[in-house]
JSON list of C-alpha atoms and ligand atoms in Angstrom, two decimals:
[
{"chain": "A", "resi": 1, "resn": "MET", "atom": "CA", "xyz": [10.08, -7.98, -41.08]},
{"chain": "A", "resi": 2, "resn": "THR", "atom": "CA", "xyz": [9.18, -4.64, -41.26]},
{"chain": "A", "resi": 3, "resn": "ASP", "atom": "CA", "xyz": [5.32, -5.32, -41.16]},
{"chain": "A", "resi": 4, "resn": "LYS", "atom": "CA", "xyz": [5.58, -6.69, -37.70]},
{"chain": "A", "resi": 5, "resn": "HIS", "atom": "CA", "xyz": [7.18, -3.61, -36.58]},
{"chain": "A", "resi": 6, "resn": "ILE", "atom": "CA", "xyz": [5.16, -0.68, -35.02]},
{"chain": "A", "resi": 7, "resn": "VAL", "atom": "CA", "xyz": [5.56, 2.98, -35.48]},
{"chain": "A", "resi": 8, "resn": "ILE", "atom": "CA", "xyz": [4.72, 5.35, -32.49]},
{"chain": "A", "resi": 9, "resn": "THR", "atom": "CA", "xyz": [4.98, 9.01, -33.74]},
{"chain": "A", "resi": 10, "resn": "ILE", "atom": "CA", "xyz": [5.12, 11.51, -31.16]},
{"chain": "A", "resi": 11, "resn": "ASP", "atom": "CA", "xyz": [5.45, 15.31, -32.35]},
{"chain": "A", "resi": 12, "resn": "GLY", "atom": "CA", "xyz": [4.62, 18.38, -30.53]},
{"chain": "A", "resi": 13, "resn": "LEU", "atom": "CA", "xyz": [6.06, 21.87, -29.57]},
{"chain": "A", "resi": 14, "resn": "VAL", "atom": "CA", "xyz": [8.97, 22.97, -27.94]},
{"chain": "A", "resi": 15, "resn": "ALA", "atom": "CA", "xyz": [8.79, 21.59, -24.23]},
{"chain": "A", "resi": 16, "resn": "SER", "atom": "CA", "xyz": [5.81, 19.88, -24.66]},
{"chain": "A", "resi": 17, "resn": "GLY", "atom": "CA", "xyz": [7.66, 17.20, -23.09]},
{"chain": "A", "resi": 18, "resn": "LYS", "atom": "CA", "xyz": [7.84, 15.27, -25.99]},
{"chain": "A", "resi": 19, "resn": "SER", "atom": "CA", "xyz": [11.70, 14.19, -25.71]},
{"chain": "A", "resi": 20, "resn": "THR", "atom": "CA", "xyz": [11.31, 12.79, -22.49]},
{"chain": "A", "resi": 21, "resn": "VAL", "atom": "CA", "xyz": [8.28, 11.16, -23.27]},
{"chain": "A", "resi": 22, "resn": "SER", "atom": "CA", "xyz": [9.41, 9.57, -26.37]},
{"chain": "A", "resi": 23, "resn": "ARG", "atom": "CA", "xyz": [12.54, 8.23, -24.62]},
{"chain": "A", "resi": 24, "resn": "LYS", "atom": "CA", "xyz": [10.57, 6.89, -21.69]},
{"chain": "A", "resi": 25, "resn": "LEU", "atom": "CA", "xyz": [7.98, 5.38, -23.80]},
{"chain": "A", "resi": 26, "resn": "ALA", "atom": "CA", "xyz": [10.44, 3.80, -25.82]},
{"chain": "A", "resi": 27, "resn": "GLN", "atom": "CA", "xyz": [12.01, 2.47, -22.87]},
{"chain": "A", "resi": 28, "resn": "LYS", "atom": "CA", "xyz": [9.08, 1.02, -21.15]},
{"chain": "A", "resi": 29, "resn": "LEU", "atom": "CA", "xyz": [7.92, -1.09, -24.73]},
{"chain": "A", "resi": 30, "resn": "TYR", "atom": "CA", "xyz": [11.22, -1.68, -25.75]},
{"chain": "A", "resi": 31, "resn": "PHE", "atom": "CA", "xyz": [11.38, -0.04, -28.51]},
{"chain": "A", "resi": 32, "resn": "LEU", "atom": "CA", "xyz": [14.04, 1.82, -30.79]},
{"chain": "A", "resi": 33, "resn": "HIS", "atom": "CA", "xyz": [13.63, 6.32, -29.50]},
{"chain": "A", "resi": 34, "resn": "VAL", "atom": "CA", "xyz": [14.35, 7.89, -32.78]},
{"chain": "A", "resi": 35, "resn": "ASN", "atom": "CA", "xyz": [14.97, 11.46, -32.16]},
{"chain": "A", "resi": 36, "resn": "SER", "atom": "CA", "xyz": [14.46, 13.22, -35.33]},
{"chain": "A", "resi": 37, "resn": "GLY", "atom": "CA", "xyz": [15.75, 16.58, -33.84]},
{"chain": "A", "resi": 38, "resn": "ALA", "atom": "CA", "xyz": [19.39, 15.06, -33.44]},
{"chain": "A", "resi": 39, "resn": "LEU", "atom": "CA", "xyz": [19.63, 14.05, -37.02]},
{"chain": "A", "resi": 40, "resn": "TYR", "atom": "CA", "xyz": [19.00, 18.22, -37.77]},
{"chain": "A", "resi": 41, "resn": "ARG", "atom": "CA", "xyz": [21.31, 18.95, -35.02]},
{"chain": "A", "resi": 42, "resn": "ASN", "atom": "CA", "xyz": [24.22, 16.77, -36.17]},
{"chain": "A", "resi": 43, "resn": "VAL", "atom": "CA", "xyz": [23.57, 18.36, -39.53]},
{"chain": "A", "resi": 44, "resn": "ALA", "atom": "CA", "xyz": [24.18, 21.81, -38.27]},
{"chain": "A", "resi": 45, "resn": "PHE", "atom": "CA", "xyz": [27.33, 20.68, -35.65]},
{"chain": "A", "resi": 46, "resn": "TRP", "atom": "CA", "xyz": [28.98, 19.11, -38.41]},
{"chain": "A", "resi": 47, "resn": "ALA", "atom": "CA", "xyz": [28.68, 22.04, -41.06]},
{"chain": "A", "resi": 48, "resn": "GLU", "atom": "CA", "xyz": [29.62, 24.33, -38.38]},
{"chain": "A", "resi": 49, "resn": "LYS", "atom": "CA", "xyz": [32.88, 22.11, -37.75]},
{"chain": "A", "resi": 50, "resn": "GLN", "atom": "CA", "xyz": [33.41, 22.22, -41.03]},
{"chain": "A", "resi": 51, "resn": "LYS", "atom": "CA", "xyz": [32.76, 25.80, -41.82]},
{"chain": "A", "resi": 52, "resn": "VAL", "atom": "CA", "xyz": [29.98, 25.38, -44.68]},
{"chain": "A", "resi": 53, "resn": "SER", "atom": "CA", "xyz": [27.53, 27.89, -44.86]},
{"chain": "A", "resi": 54, "resn": "LEU", "atom": "CA", "xyz": [24.12, 27.53, -43.22]},
{"chain": "A", "resi": 55, "resn": "LYS", "atom": "CA", "xyz": [22.58, 29.08, -46.31]},
{"chain": "A", "resi": 56, "resn": "ASP", "atom": "CA", "xyz": [24.59, 26.21, -48.55]},
{"chain": "A", "resi": 57, "resn": "GLU", "atom": "CA", "xyz": [21.84, 24.03, -49.42]},
{"chain": "A", "resi": 58, "resn": "ASN", "atom": "CA", "xyz": [23.79, 21.62, -51.65]},
{"chain": "A", "resi": 59, "resn": "GLN", "atom": "CA", "xyz": [26.75, 21.62, -48.87]},
{"chain": "A", "resi": 60, "resn": "LEU", "atom": "CA", "xyz": [24.35, 21.05, -46.29]},
{"chain": "A", "resi": 61, "resn": "GLU", "atom": "CA", "xyz": [22.80, 18.01, -48.03]},
{"chain": "A", "resi": 62, "resn": "LYS", "atom": "CA", "xyz": [26.40, 16.31, -48.72]},
{"chain": "A", "resi": 63, "resn": "ILE", "atom": "CA", "xyz": [26.95, 16.93, -44.93]},
{"chain": "A", "resi": 64, "resn": "ALA", "atom": "CA", "xyz": [23.68, 15.23, -44.01]},
{"chain": "A", "resi": 65, "resn": "GLN", "atom": "CA", "xyz": [24.48, 12.33, -46.42]},
{"chain": "A", "resi": 66, "resn": "SER", "atom": "CA", "xyz": [28.04, 12.02, -45.29]},
{"chain": "A", "resi": 67, "resn": "LEU", "atom": "CA", "xyz": [26.74, 11.00, -41.86]},
{"chain": "A", "resi": 68, "resn": "LYS", "atom": "CA", "xyz": [25.81, 7.62, -40.97]},
{"chain": "A", "resi": 69, "resn": "PHE", "atom": "CA", "xyz": [23.42, 7.42, -38.42]},
{"chain": "A", "resi": 70, "resn": "GLU", "atom": "CA", "xyz": [22.77, 4.49, -36.12]},
{"chain": "A", "resi": 71, "resn": "PHE", "atom": "CA", "xyz": [20.17, 4.19, -33.35]},
{"chain": "A", "resi": 72, "resn": "LYS", "atom": "CA", "xyz": [21.33, 1.06, -30.88]},
{"chain": "A", "resi": 73, "resn": "LEU", "atom": "CA", "xyz": [19.26, -0.50, -28.62]},
{"chain": "A", "resi": 74, "resn": "ASN", "atom": "CA", "xyz": [21.24, -1.33, -25.43]},
{"chain": "A", "resi": 75, "resn": "SER", "atom": "CA", "xyz": [20.46, -4.25, -23.02]},
{"chain": "A", "resi": 76, "resn": "ALA", "atom": "CA", "xyz": [18.52, -1.68, -20.50]},
{"chain": "A", "resi": 77, "resn": "GLY", "atom": "CA", "xyz": [16.01, -0.74, -23.67]},
{"chain": "A", "resi": 78, "resn": "ILE", "atom": "CA", "xyz": [17.82, 2.74, -23.97]},
{"chain": "A", "resi": 79, "resn": "THR", "atom": "CA", "xyz": [18.73, 4.06, -27.61]},
{"chain": "A", "resi": 80, "resn": "GLU", "atom": "CA", "xyz": [22.04, 5.40, -28.09]},
{"chain": "A", "resi": 81, "resn": "LEU", "atom": "CA", "xyz": [23.00, 7.23, -31.42]},
{"chain": "A", "resi": 82, "resn": "TYR", "atom": "CA", "xyz": [26.00, 6.59, -33.12]},
{"chain": "A", "resi": 83, "resn": "VAL", "atom": "CA", "xyz": [27.11, 8.94, -35.73]},
{"chain": "A", "resi": 84, "resn": "ASN", "atom": "CA", "xyz": [29.95, 7.89, -38.18]},
{"chain": "A", "resi": 85, "resn": "ASN", "atom": "CA", "xyz": [30.59, 4.53, -36.08]},
{"chain": "A", "resi": 86, "resn": "MET", "atom": "CA", "xyz": [31.36, 7.29, -32.97]},
{"chain": "A", "resi": 87, "resn": "PRO", "atom": "CA", "xyz": [28.65, 7.77, -30.07]},
{"chain": "A", "resi": 88, "resn": "CYS", "atom": "CA", "xyz": [26.98, 11.02, -31.01]},
{"chain": "A", "resi": 89, "resn": "SER", "atom": "CA", "xyz": [28.55, 14.25, -29.35]},
{"chain": "A", "resi": 90, "resn": "GLN", "atom": "CA", "xyz": [26.45, 15.70, -26.40]},
{"chain": "A", "resi": 91, "resn": "GLU", "atom": "CA", "xyz": [27.15, 19.21, -27.77]},
{"chain": "A", "resi": 92, "resn": "ILE", "atom": "CA", "xyz": [24.90, 18.78, -30.09]},
{"chain": "A", "resi": 93, "resn": "PHE", "atom": "CA", "xyz": [21.82, 19.78, -27.52]},
{"chain": "A", "resi": 94, "resn": "ASN", "atom": "CA", "xyz": [23.03, 22.74, -26.78]},
{"chain": "A", "resi": 95, "resn": "GLU", "atom": "CA", "xyz": [20.72, 25.89, -27.25]},
{"chain": "A", "resi": 96, "resn": "HIS", "atom": "CA", "xyz": [23.26, 27.29, -29.96]},
{"chain": "A", "resi": 97, "resn": "ILE", "atom": "CA", "xyz": [23.10, 24.24, -32.07]},
{"chain": "A", "resi": 98, "resn": "GLY", "atom": "CA", "xyz": [19.48, 24.13, -31.51]},
{"chain": "A", "resi": 99, "resn": "LEU", "atom": "CA", "xyz": [19.35, 27.69, -33.21]},
{"chain": "A", "resi": 100, "resn": "LEU", "atom": "CA", "xyz": [21.64, 26.26, -36.07]},
{"chain": "A", "resi": 101, "resn": "ALA", "atom": "CA", "xyz": [19.40, 23.59, -36.38]},
{"chain": "A", "resi": 102, "resn": "SER", "atom": "CA", "xyz": [16.36, 25.27, -37.11]},
{"chain": "A", "resi": 103, "resn": "GLN", "atom": "CA", "xyz": [18.07, 26.61, -40.03]},
{"chain": "A", "resi": 104, "resn": "VAL", "atom": "CA", "xyz": [19.39, 23.80, -41.55]},
{"chain": "A", "resi": 105, "resn": "SER", "atom": "CA", "xyz": [15.58, 21.91, -40.82]},
{"chain": "A", "resi": 106, "resn": "MET", "atom": "CA", "xyz": [14.20, 24.56, -43.35]},
{"chain": "A", "resi": 107, "resn": "PHE", "atom": "CA", "xyz": [16.08, 23.00, -46.27]},
{"chain": "A", "resi": 108, "resn": "PRO", "atom": "CA", "xyz": [14.05, 20.44, -48.65]},
{"chain": "A", "resi": 109, "resn": "LYS", "atom": "CA", "xyz": [17.05, 18.51, -49.57]},
{"chain": "A", "resi": 110, "resn": "VAL", "atom": "CA", "xyz": [18.31, 17.93, -45.71]},
{"chain": "A", "resi": 111, "resn": "ARG", "atom": "CA", "xyz": [14.63, 16.95, -44.89]},
{"chain": "A", "resi": 112, "resn": "THR", "atom": "CA", "xyz": [14.73, 14.38, -47.56]},
{"chain": "A", "resi": 113, "resn": "VAL", "atom": "CA", "xyz": [17.78, 12.95, -46.23]},
{"chain": "A", "resi": 114, "resn": "ALA", "atom": "CA", "xyz": [16.69, 12.69, -42.64]},
{"chain": "A", "resi": 115, "resn": "THR", "atom": "CA", "xyz": [13.21, 11.78, -43.69]},
{"chain": "A", "resi": 116, "resn": "GLU", "atom": "CA", "xyz": [14.93, 8.57, -45.47]},
{"chain": "A", "resi": 117, "resn": "VAL", "atom": "CA", "xyz": [17.43, 8.00, -42.06]},
{"chain": "A", "resi": 118, "resn": "GLN", "atom": "CA", "xyz": [14.19, 7.92, -40.10]},
{"chain": "A", "resi": 119, "resn": "ARG", "atom": "CA", "xyz": [12.09, 5.81, -42.30]},
{"chain": "A", "resi": 120, "resn": "ALA", "atom": "CA", "xyz": [15.27, 3.37, -42.45]},
{"chain": "A", "resi": 121, "resn": "GLN", "atom": "CA", "xyz": [15.09, 2.64, -38.48]},
{"chain": "A", "resi": 122, "resn": "LEU", "atom": "CA", "xyz": [12.02, 0.69, -39.11]},
{"chain": "A", "resi": 123, "resn": "LEU", "atom": "CA", "xyz": [14.08, -2.37, -40.75]},
{"chain": "A", "resi": 124, "resn": "ASN", "atom": "CA", "xyz": [15.86, -2.49, -37.27]},
{"chain": "A", "resi": 125, "resn": "GLY", "atom": "CA", "xyz": [12.52, -2.77, -35.24]},
{"chain": "A", "resi": 126, "resn": "SER", "atom": "CA", "xyz": [9.65, -1.12, -33.66]},
{"chain": "A", "resi": 127, "resn": "LEU", "atom": "CA", "xyz": [9.78, 2.65, -33.07]},
{"chain": "A", "resi": 128, "resn": "VAL", "atom": "CA", "xyz": [9.14, 5.64, -31.30]},
{"chain": "A", "resi": 129, "resn": "LEU", "atom": "CA", "xyz": [9.62, 8.40, -33.55]},
{"chain": "A", "resi": 130, "resn": "GLU", "atom": "CA", "xyz": [10.17, 11.92, -32.03]},
{"chain": "A", "resi": 131, "resn": "GLY", "atom": "CA", "xyz": [9.39, 14.83, -33.95]},
{"chain": "A", "resi": 132, "resn": "ARG", "atom": "CA", "xyz": [7.64, 17.82, -35.73]},
{"chain": "A", "resi": 133, "resn": "ASP", "atom": "CA", "xyz": [6.36, 16.01, -39.19]},
{"chain": "A", "resi": 134, "resn": "ALA", "atom": "CA", "xyz": [6.81, 12.10, -37.85]},
{"chain": "A", "resi": 135, "resn": "GLY", "atom": "CA", "xyz": [3.04, 11.82, -38.04]},
{"chain": "A", "resi": 136, "resn": "SER", "atom": "CA", "xyz": [2.47, 13.98, -41.20]},
{"chain": "A", "resi": 137, "resn": "ILE", "atom": "CA", "xyz": [5.36, 13.07, -43.39]},
{"chain": "A", "resi": 138, "resn": "VAL", "atom": "CA", "xyz": [7.54, 10.80, -42.11]},
{"chain": "A", "resi": 139, "resn": "PHE", "atom": "CA", "xyz": [5.13, 7.71, -41.24]},
{"chain": "A", "resi": 140, "resn": "PRO", "atom": "CA", "xyz": [1.73, 9.00, -42.14]},
{"chain": "A", "resi": 141, "resn": "ASN", "atom": "CA", "xyz": [0.54, 5.43, -41.67]},
{"chain": "A", "resi": 142, "resn": "ALA", "atom": "CA", "xyz": [1.71, 4.70, -38.38]},
{"chain": "A", "resi": 143, "resn": "LYS", "atom": "CA", "xyz": [-0.11, 2.73, -36.31]},
{"chain": "A", "resi": 144, "resn": "PHE", "atom": "CA", "xyz": [-0.32, 5.56, -33.23]},
{"chain": "A", "resi": 145, "resn": "LYS", "atom": "CA", "xyz": [0.32, 9.20, -33.64]},
{"chain": "A", "resi": 146, "resn": "PHE", "atom": "CA", "xyz": [0.22, 11.71, -30.59]},
{"chain": "A", "resi": 147, "resn": "TYR", "atom": "CA", "xyz": [1.10, 14.89, -30.59]},
{"chain": "A", "resi": 148, "resn": "LEU", "atom": "CA", "xyz": [1.61, 16.78, -27.13]},
{"chain": "A", "resi": 149, "resn": "THR", "atom": "CA", "xyz": [0.63, 20.16, -26.12]},
{"chain": "A", "resi": 150, "resn": "ALA", "atom": "CA", "xyz": [0.63, 22.48, -23.24]},
{"chain": "A", "resi": 151, "resn": "SER", "atom": "CA", "xyz": [0.25, 26.33, -23.13]},
{"chain": "A", "resi": 152, "resn": "VAL", "atom": "CA", "xyz": [3.14, 28.38, -23.26]},
{"chain": "A", "resi": 153, "resn": "GLU", "atom": "CA", "xyz": [3.12, 29.36, -19.74]},
{"chain": "A", "resi": 154, "resn": "VAL", "atom": "CA", "xyz": [3.09, 25.77, -18.62]},
{"chain": "A", "resi": 155, "resn": "ARG", "atom": "CA", "xyz": [6.03, 24.91, -21.18]},
{"chain": "A", "resi": 156, "resn": "ALA", "atom": "CA", "xyz": [7.76, 28.06, -19.90]},
{"chain": "A", "resi": 157, "resn": "GLU", "atom": "CA", "xyz": [7.48, 26.72, -16.22]},
{"chain": "A", "resi": 158, "resn": "ARG", "atom": "CA", "xyz": [8.56, 23.42, -17.30]},
{"chain": "A", "resi": 159, "resn": "ARG", "atom": "CA", "xyz": [11.74, 24.82, -19.12]},
{"chain": "A", "resi": 160, "resn": "LEU", "atom": "CA", "xyz": [12.80, 27.28, -16.02]},
{"chain": "A", "resi": 161, "resn": "LYS", "atom": "CA", "xyz": [12.30, 24.37, -13.82]},
{"chain": "A", "resi": 162, "resn": "ASP", "atom": "CA", "xyz": [14.86, 22.25, -16.09]},
{"chain": "A", "resi": 163, "resn": "GLN", "atom": "CA", "xyz": [17.44, 25.13, -16.14]},
{"chain": "A", "resi": 164, "resn": "LEU", "atom": "CA", "xyz": [17.31, 25.79, -12.71]},
{"chain": "A", "resi": 165, "resn": "ALA", "atom": "CA", "xyz": [17.97, 22.14, -11.92]},
{"chain": "A", "resi": 166, "resn": "GLN", "atom": "CA", "xyz": [20.48, 22.19, -14.42]},
{"chain": "A", "resi": 167, "resn": "GLY", "atom": "CA", "xyz": [22.16, 24.74, -11.84]},
{"chain": "A", "resi": 168, "resn": "ASN", "atom": "CA", "xyz": [21.76, 27.88, -14.49]},
{"chain": "A", "resi": 169, "resn": "PRO", "atom": "CA", "xyz": [20.22, 30.43, -12.03]},
{"chain": "A", "resi": 170, "resn": "ASN", "atom": "CA", "xyz": [20.51, 33.39, -14.96]},
{"chain": "A", "resi": 171, "resn": "VAL", "atom": "CA", "xyz": [17.09, 32.06, -16.38]},
{"chain": "A", "resi": 172, "resn": "ASN", "atom": "CA", "xyz": [14.35, 34.29, -16.84]},
{"chain": "A", "resi": 173, "resn": "LEU", "atom": "CA", "xyz": [10.34, 33.29, -17.19]},
{"chain": "A", "resi": 174, "resn": "GLU", "atom": "CA", "xyz": [9.33, 35.91, -19.39]},
{"chain": "A", "resi": 175, "resn": "GLU", "atom": "CA", "xyz": [12.45, 35.66, -21.65]},
{"chain": "A", "resi": 176, "resn": "ILE", "atom": "CA", "xyz": [11.92, 31.66, -21.91]},
{"chain": "A", "resi": 177, "resn": "LYS", "atom": "CA", "xyz": [8.14, 32.54, -22.79]},
{"chain": "A", "resi": 178, "resn": "GLU", "atom": "CA", "xyz": [9.33, 34.73, -25.44]},
{"chain": "A", "resi": 179, "resn": "ASN", "atom": "CA", "xyz": [11.78, 32.25, -27.04]},
{"chain": "A", "resi": 180, "resn": "LEU", "atom": "CA", "xyz": [9.28, 29.49, -26.99]},
{"chain": "A", "resi": 181, "resn": "GLU", "atom": "CA", "xyz": [6.77, 31.51, -28.88]},
{"chain": "A", "resi": 182, "resn": "ARG", "atom": "CA", "xyz": [9.45, 32.75, -31.77]},
{"chain": "A", "resi": 183, "resn": "ARG", "atom": "CA", "xyz": [10.14, 28.87, -32.13]},
{"chain": "A", "resi": 184, "resn": "ASP", "atom": "CA", "xyz": [6.65, 27.80, -31.92]},
{"chain": "A", "resi": 185, "resn": "TYR", "atom": "CA", "xyz": [6.23, 30.28, -34.53]},
{"chain": "A", "resi": 186, "resn": "THR", "atom": "CA", "xyz": [9.07, 28.74, -36.85]},
{"chain": "A", "resi": 187, "resn": "ASP", "atom": "CA", "xyz": [8.00, 25.60, -36.21]},
{"chain": "A", "resi": 188, "resn": "THR", "atom": "CA", "xyz": [4.66, 25.96, -37.51]},
{"chain": "A", "resi": 189, "resn": "HIS", "atom": "CA", "xyz": [5.46, 28.17, -40.21]},
{"chain": "A", "resi": 190, "resn": "LYS", "atom": "CA", "xyz": [7.69, 25.95, -42.62]},
{"chain": "A", "resi": 191, "resn": "GLY", "atom": "CA", "xyz": [5.47, 25.33, -45.16]},
{"chain": "A", "resi": 192, "resn": "ILE", "atom": "CA", "xyz": [4.72, 21.65, -46.04]},
{"chain": "A", "resi": 193, "resn": "TYR", "atom": "CA", "xyz": [7.12, 20.64, -43.23]},
{"chain": "A", "resi": 194, "resn": "SER", "atom": "CA", "xyz": [5.26, 22.59, -40.54]},
{"chain": "A", "resi": 195, "resn": "LEU", "atom": "CA", "xyz": [3.98, 20.80, -37.57]},
{"chain": "A", "resi": 196, "resn": "LYS", "atom": "CA", "xyz": [1.00, 19.19, -38.23]},
{"chain": "A", "resi": 197, "resn": "ILE", "atom": "CA", "xyz": [-2.04, 17.14, -36.52]},
{"chain": "A", "resi": 198, "resn": "THR", "atom": "CA", "xyz": [-3.31, 14.78, -39.03]},
{"chain": "A", "resi": 199, "resn": "GLU", "atom": "CA", "xyz": [-6.96, 13.61, -38.75]},
{"chain": "A", "resi": 200, "resn": "THR", "atom": "CA", "xyz": [-5.62, 10.26, -37.28]},
{"chain": "A", "resi": 201, "resn": "THR", "atom": "CA", "xyz": [-3.18, 12.07, -34.85]},
{"chain": "A", "resi": 202, "resn": "GLN", "atom": "CA", "xyz": [-4.46, 11.82, -30.91]},
{"chain": "A", "resi": 203, "resn": "ILE", "atom": "CA", "xyz": [-4.00, 15.13, -29.36]},
{"chain": "A", "resi": 204, "resn": "ILE", "atom": "CA", "xyz": [-2.86, 14.96, -25.66]},
{"chain": "A", "resi": 205, "resn": "LYS", "atom": "CA", "xyz": [-3.04, 17.65, -23.31]},
{"chain": "A", "resi": 206, "resn": "THR", "atom": "CA", "xyz": [-0.39, 17.60, -20.99]},
{"chain": "A", "resi": 207, "resn": "ASP", "atom": "CA", "xyz": [-0.57, 20.98, -18.90]},
{"chain": "A", "resi": 208, "resn": "ASP", "atom": "CA", "xyz": [-1.82, 19.07, -15.92]},
{"chain": "A", "resi": 209, "resn": "LEU", "atom": "CA", "xyz": [0.13, 15.97, -16.35]},
{"chain": "A", "resi": 210, "resn": "ASP", "atom": "CA", "xyz": [3.86, 14.98, -15.01]},
{"chain": "A", "resi": 211, "resn": "ILE", "atom": "CA", "xyz": [5.92, 13.05, -17.48]},
{"chain": "A", "resi": 212, "resn": "ASP", "atom": "CA", "xyz": [5.29, 9.70, -15.96]},
{"chain": "A", "resi": 213, "resn": "GLU", "atom": "CA", "xyz": [1.23, 10.74, -16.30]},
{"chain": "A", "resi": 214, "resn": "ILE", "atom": "CA", "xyz": [1.80, 11.10, -19.79]},
{"chain": "A", "resi": 215, "resn": "VAL", "atom": "CA", "xyz": [3.72, 8.44, -20.82]},
{"chain": "A", "resi": 216, "resn": "GLU", "atom": "CA", "xyz": [1.52, 5.79, -18.62]},
{"chain": "A", "resi": 217, "resn": "LEU", "atom": "CA", "xyz": [-1.37, 7.43, -20.81]},
{"chain": "A", "resi": 218, "resn": "LEU", "atom": "CA", "xyz": [0.37, 6.57, -24.26]},
{"chain": "A", "resi": 219, "resn": "ALA", "atom": "CA", "xyz": [1.11, 3.11, -22.90]},
{"chain": "A", "resi": 220, "resn": "VAL", "atom": "CA", "xyz": [-2.30, 2.40, -22.12]},
{"chain": "A", "resi": 221, "resn": "LYS", "atom": "CA", "xyz": [-3.72, 3.73, -25.37]},
{"chain": "A", "resi": 222, "resn": "VAL", "atom": "CA", "xyz": [-0.81, 1.46, -27.36]},
{"chain": "A", "resi": 223, "resn": "LYS", "atom": "CA", "xyz": [-1.68, -1.36, -25.67]},
{"chain": "A", "resi": 224, "resn": "ALA", "atom": "CA", "xyz": [-5.71, -1.12, -25.71]},
{"chain": "B", "resi": 1, "resn": "LIG", "atom": "O1", "xyz": [13.36, 18.71, -31.30]},
{"chain": "B", "resi": 1, "resn": "LIG", "atom": "P1", "xyz": [14.65, 19.69, -31.77]},
{"chain": "B", "resi": 1, "resn": "LIG", "atom": "O2", "xyz": [14.72, 20.84, -30.71]},
{"chain": "B", "resi": 1, "resn": "LIG", "atom": "O3", "xyz": [16.00, 18.86, -31.05]},
{"chain": "B", "resi": 1, "resn": "LIG", "atom": "O4", "xyz": [15.05, 19.89, -33.08]},
{"chain": "B", "resi": 1, "resn": "LIG", "atom": "C1", "xyz": [15.87, 20.98, -33.64]},
{"chain": "B", "resi": 1, "resn": "LIG", "atom": "C2", "xyz": [15.64, 21.48, -34.42]},
{"chain": "B", "resi": 1, "resn": "LIG", "atom": "O5", "xyz": [15.04, 20.79, -35.56]},
{"chain": "B", "resi": 1, "resn": "LIG", "atom": "C3", "xyz": [14.50, 22.52, -34.09]},
{"chain": "B", "resi": 1, "resn": "LIG", "atom": "O6", "xyz": [14.49, 23.98, -34.59]},
{"chain": "B", "resi": 1, "resn": "LIG", "atom": "C4", "xyz": [12.86, 21.74, -35.49]},
{"chain": "B", "resi": 1, "resn": "LIG", "atom": "C5", "xyz": [13.96, 20.96, -36.03]},
{"chain": "B", "resi": 1, "resn": "LIG", "atom": "N1", "xyz": [13.24, 19.80, -36.38]},
{"chain": "B", "resi": 1, "resn": "LIG", "atom": "C6", "xyz": [12.41, 20.00, -37.41]},
{"chain": "B", "resi": 1, "resn": "LIG", "atom": "O7", "xyz": [12.40, 20.72, -38.31]},
{"chain": "B", "resi": 1, "resn": "LIG", "atom": "N2", "xyz": [12.02, 18.32, -37.74]},
{"chain": "B", "resi": 1, "resn": "LIG", "atom": "C7", "xyz": [11.80, 17.66, -36.88]},
{"chain": "B", "resi": 1, "resn": "LIG", "atom": "N3", "xyz": [11.38, 16.52, -37.25]},
{"chain": "B", "resi": 1, "resn": "LIG", "atom": "C8", "xyz": [13.02, 17.62, -35.84]},
{"chain": "B", "resi": 1, "resn": "LIG", "atom": "C9", "xyz": [13.49, 18.87, -35.80]}
]
């Protein structure tokens, strides 16, 4: 029964911690973790593979419609994404595909398909849905809606640490900061699809919190 299923939306700027927080919170609650960015990334990834122009909205819509997305919870409470019956390629998470995804996500027809995919997941269980428009467009009536925020300086420091931990020594704090500012601008200037804080969204400032503290804070709010 879908009305028994709970939706928690987590929106936020790039590097606000929303991906890790969403994944960990979903695992803690044994909910499906739906990472909406992965949908746009897959459309971009397959468009590039099939040499489809990233300006051709109709072709991009067709690609989006041709992909069967399945989010499956494994026995450890971790959500695995399958695309057309295959485990989702990890390649989609690289910077290059991220940039292409930001282009394909501008198209209303692509967004409509992605929105339907996200809503359909509610048939499979309770959700932690991570995105930009999760609480404003996809599930405006979600029971719990959170918006994670932190200053651009704190987010840049986090990105820097991640990149260094991944063994990438060629990173520069100023460059990361400029990149984040550019992506913040795009994310907040997409018309109706912009990252939005609705009246019923709880704003969570994460500057002084680490990931586990944020997860704990949200878990307490959900259980209250
Ligand atoms: O969250 P992410 O970095 O994986 O998202 C990849 C791109 O897709 C990013 O440029 C923003 C866009 N996106 C979006 O427009 N709406 C969403 N719900 C999720 C992602």
